[in-house]
Short mmCIF file of C-alpha atoms and ligand atoms in Angstrom, two decimals:
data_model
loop_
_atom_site.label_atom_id
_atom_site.label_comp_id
_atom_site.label_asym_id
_atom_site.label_seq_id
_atom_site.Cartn_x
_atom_site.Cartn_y
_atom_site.Cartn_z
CA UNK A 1 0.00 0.00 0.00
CA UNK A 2 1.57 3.30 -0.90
CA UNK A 3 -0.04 6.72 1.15
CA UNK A 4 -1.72 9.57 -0.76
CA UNK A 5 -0.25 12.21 -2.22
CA UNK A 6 -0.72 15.42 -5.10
CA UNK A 7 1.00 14.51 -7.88
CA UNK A 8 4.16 16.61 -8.48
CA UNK A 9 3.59 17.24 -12.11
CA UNK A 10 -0.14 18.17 -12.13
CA UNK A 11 -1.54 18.29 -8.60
CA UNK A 12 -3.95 15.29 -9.01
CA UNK A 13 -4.05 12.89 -6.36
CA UNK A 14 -2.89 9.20 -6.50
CA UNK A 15 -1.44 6.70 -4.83
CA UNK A 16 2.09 6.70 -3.83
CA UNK A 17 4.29 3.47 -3.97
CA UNK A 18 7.70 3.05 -3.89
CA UNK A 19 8.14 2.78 -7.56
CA UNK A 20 5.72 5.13 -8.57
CA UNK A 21 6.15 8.96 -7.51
CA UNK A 22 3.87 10.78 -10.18
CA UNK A 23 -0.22 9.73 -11.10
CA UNK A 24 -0.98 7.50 -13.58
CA UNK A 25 -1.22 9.95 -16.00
CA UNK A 26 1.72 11.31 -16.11
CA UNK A 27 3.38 8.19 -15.44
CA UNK A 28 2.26 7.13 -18.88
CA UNK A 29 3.32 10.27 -20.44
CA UNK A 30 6.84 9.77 -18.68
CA UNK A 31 6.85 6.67 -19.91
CA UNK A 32 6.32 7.78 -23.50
CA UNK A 33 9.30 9.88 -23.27
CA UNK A 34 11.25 7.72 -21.55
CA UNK A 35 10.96 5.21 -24.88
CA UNK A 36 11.50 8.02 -27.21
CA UNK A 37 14.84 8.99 -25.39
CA UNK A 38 15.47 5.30 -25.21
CA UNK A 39 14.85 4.81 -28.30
CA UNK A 40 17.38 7.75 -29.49
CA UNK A 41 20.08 7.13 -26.90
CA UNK A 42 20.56 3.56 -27.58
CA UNK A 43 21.72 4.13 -31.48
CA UNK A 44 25.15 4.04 -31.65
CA UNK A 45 26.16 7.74 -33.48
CA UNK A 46 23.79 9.23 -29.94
CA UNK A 47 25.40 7.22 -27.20
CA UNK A 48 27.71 10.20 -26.48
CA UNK A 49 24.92 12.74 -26.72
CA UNK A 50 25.29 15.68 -23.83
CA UNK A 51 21.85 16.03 -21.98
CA UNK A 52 21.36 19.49 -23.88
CA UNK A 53 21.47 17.28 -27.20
CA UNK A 54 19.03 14.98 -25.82
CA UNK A 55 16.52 17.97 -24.64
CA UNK A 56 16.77 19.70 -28.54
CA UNK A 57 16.32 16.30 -29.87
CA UNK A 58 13.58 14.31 -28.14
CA UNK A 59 12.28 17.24 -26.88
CA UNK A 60 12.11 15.54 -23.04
CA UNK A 61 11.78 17.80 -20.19
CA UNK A 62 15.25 18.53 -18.44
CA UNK A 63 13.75 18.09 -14.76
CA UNK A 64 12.81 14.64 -16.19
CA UNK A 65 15.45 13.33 -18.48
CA UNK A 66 17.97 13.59 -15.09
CA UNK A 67 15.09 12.03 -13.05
CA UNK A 68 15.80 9.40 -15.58
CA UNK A 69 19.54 9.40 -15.19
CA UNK A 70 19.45 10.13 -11.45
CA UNK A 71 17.22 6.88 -10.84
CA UNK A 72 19.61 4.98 -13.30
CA UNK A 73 16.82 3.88 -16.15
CA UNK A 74 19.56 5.38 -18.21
CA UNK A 75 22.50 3.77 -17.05
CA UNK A 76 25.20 6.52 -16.57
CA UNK A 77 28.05 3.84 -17.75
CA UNK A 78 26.37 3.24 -21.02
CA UNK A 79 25.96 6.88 -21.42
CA UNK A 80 29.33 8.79 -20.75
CA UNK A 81 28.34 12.38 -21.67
CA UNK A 82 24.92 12.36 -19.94
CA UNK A 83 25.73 14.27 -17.22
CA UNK A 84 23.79 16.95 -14.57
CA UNK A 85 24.34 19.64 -12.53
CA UNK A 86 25.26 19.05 -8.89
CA UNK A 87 23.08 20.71 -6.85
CA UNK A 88 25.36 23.09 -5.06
CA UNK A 89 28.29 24.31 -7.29
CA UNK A 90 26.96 23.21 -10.96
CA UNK A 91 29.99 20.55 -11.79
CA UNK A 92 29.06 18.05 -13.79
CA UNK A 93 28.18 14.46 -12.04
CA UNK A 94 26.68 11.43 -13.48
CA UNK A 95 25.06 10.24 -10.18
CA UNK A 96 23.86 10.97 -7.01
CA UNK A 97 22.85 14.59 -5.77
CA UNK A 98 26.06 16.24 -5.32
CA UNK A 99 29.55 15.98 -6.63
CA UNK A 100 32.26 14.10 -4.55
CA UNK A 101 33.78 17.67 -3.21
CA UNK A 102 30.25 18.73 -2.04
CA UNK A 103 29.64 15.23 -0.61
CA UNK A 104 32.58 15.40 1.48
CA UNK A 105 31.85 19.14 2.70
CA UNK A 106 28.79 18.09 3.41
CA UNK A 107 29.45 14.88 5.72
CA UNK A 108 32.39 17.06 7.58
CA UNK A 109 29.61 20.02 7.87
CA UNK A 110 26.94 17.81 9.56
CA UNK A 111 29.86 16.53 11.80
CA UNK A 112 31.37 19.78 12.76
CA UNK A 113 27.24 20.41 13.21
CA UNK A 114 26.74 17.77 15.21
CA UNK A 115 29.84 18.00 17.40
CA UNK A 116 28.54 21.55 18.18
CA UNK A 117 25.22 21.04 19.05
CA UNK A 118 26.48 18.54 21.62
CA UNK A 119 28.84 21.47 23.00
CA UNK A 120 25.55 23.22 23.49
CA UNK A 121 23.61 20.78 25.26
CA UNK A 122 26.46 20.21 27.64
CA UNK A 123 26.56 23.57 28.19
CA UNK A 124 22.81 23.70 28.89
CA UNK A 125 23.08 20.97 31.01
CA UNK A 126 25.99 21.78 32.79
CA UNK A 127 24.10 25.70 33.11
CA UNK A 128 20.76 23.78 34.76
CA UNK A 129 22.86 21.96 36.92
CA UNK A 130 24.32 25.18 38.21
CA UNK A 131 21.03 26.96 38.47
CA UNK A 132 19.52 24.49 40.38
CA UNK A 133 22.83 24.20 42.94
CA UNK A 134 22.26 28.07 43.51
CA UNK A 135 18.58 27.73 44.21
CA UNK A 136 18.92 24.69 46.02
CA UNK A 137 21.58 27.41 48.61
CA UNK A 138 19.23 30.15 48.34
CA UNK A 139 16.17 28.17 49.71
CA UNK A 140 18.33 26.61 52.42
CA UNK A 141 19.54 30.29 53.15
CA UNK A 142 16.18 31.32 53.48
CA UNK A 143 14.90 28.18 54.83
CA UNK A 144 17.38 28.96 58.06
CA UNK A 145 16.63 32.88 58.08
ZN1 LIG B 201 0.19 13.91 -12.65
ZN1 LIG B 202 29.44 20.25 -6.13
#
């Protein structure tokens, strides 16, 4: 069972699986263009076509033709030149979200993150311990006055 959800493309709503992120509608029409671009990739003079070659020649969407290479239906080792933006500096990557120096920034970013958020909580721990050790004097100070 997949939950319910708008469709991304036209706002209808549809079931959601795990294989299936768009409604059945468009899912067909992706599927159309996925066997046109098939269909042109896989001859042997456009195996080294760039993605804007592709786009002028099929006429595919570019948000979909790298959802197509992103979720490997066209197999990034077959198809050299086929190649996207990364999301944060706009090399050129055949896989994945990011490119290998962004990937690494990232993971050392969400550890110097991480390391700092636990210097925080220890310091708001440590803090509440204090508070509470001065209120705990100050009610015995007034507890004896
Ligand atoms: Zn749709
Ligand atoms: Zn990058």
């Amino acid at each position: 069972m997949g939950e319910i959800a708008n469709c991304p493309n036209c706002s209808t709503i549809f079931e959601k699986t795990k294989f299936r992120d768009v409604c059945d509608q468009c899912y067909k029409e992706e599927e159309k263009m996925f066997d046109k671009v098939y269909r042109y990739i896989k001859k042997k003079e456009n195996r080294t076509a760039t993605v804007e070659q592709v786009l002028e020649d099929t006429g595919i969407e570019e948000e979909l033709l790298i959802k197509f290479i992103k979720t490997g239906r066209l197999r990034p080792l077959l198809y050299p030149n086929l190649r996207y933006k990364c999301e944060k500096c706009g090399e050129l990557i055949r896989e994945g979200q990011l490119c290998p120096t962004c990937k690494e920034k990232m993971v050392k970013e969400l550890k110097t993150f991480e390391a700092e958020e636990k210097r925080k909580n220890d310091i708001i721990e440590r803090s509440s311990r204090n508070t509470y050790h001065v209120n705990d004097y100050k009610k015995r100070f007034t507890d004896n006055d």
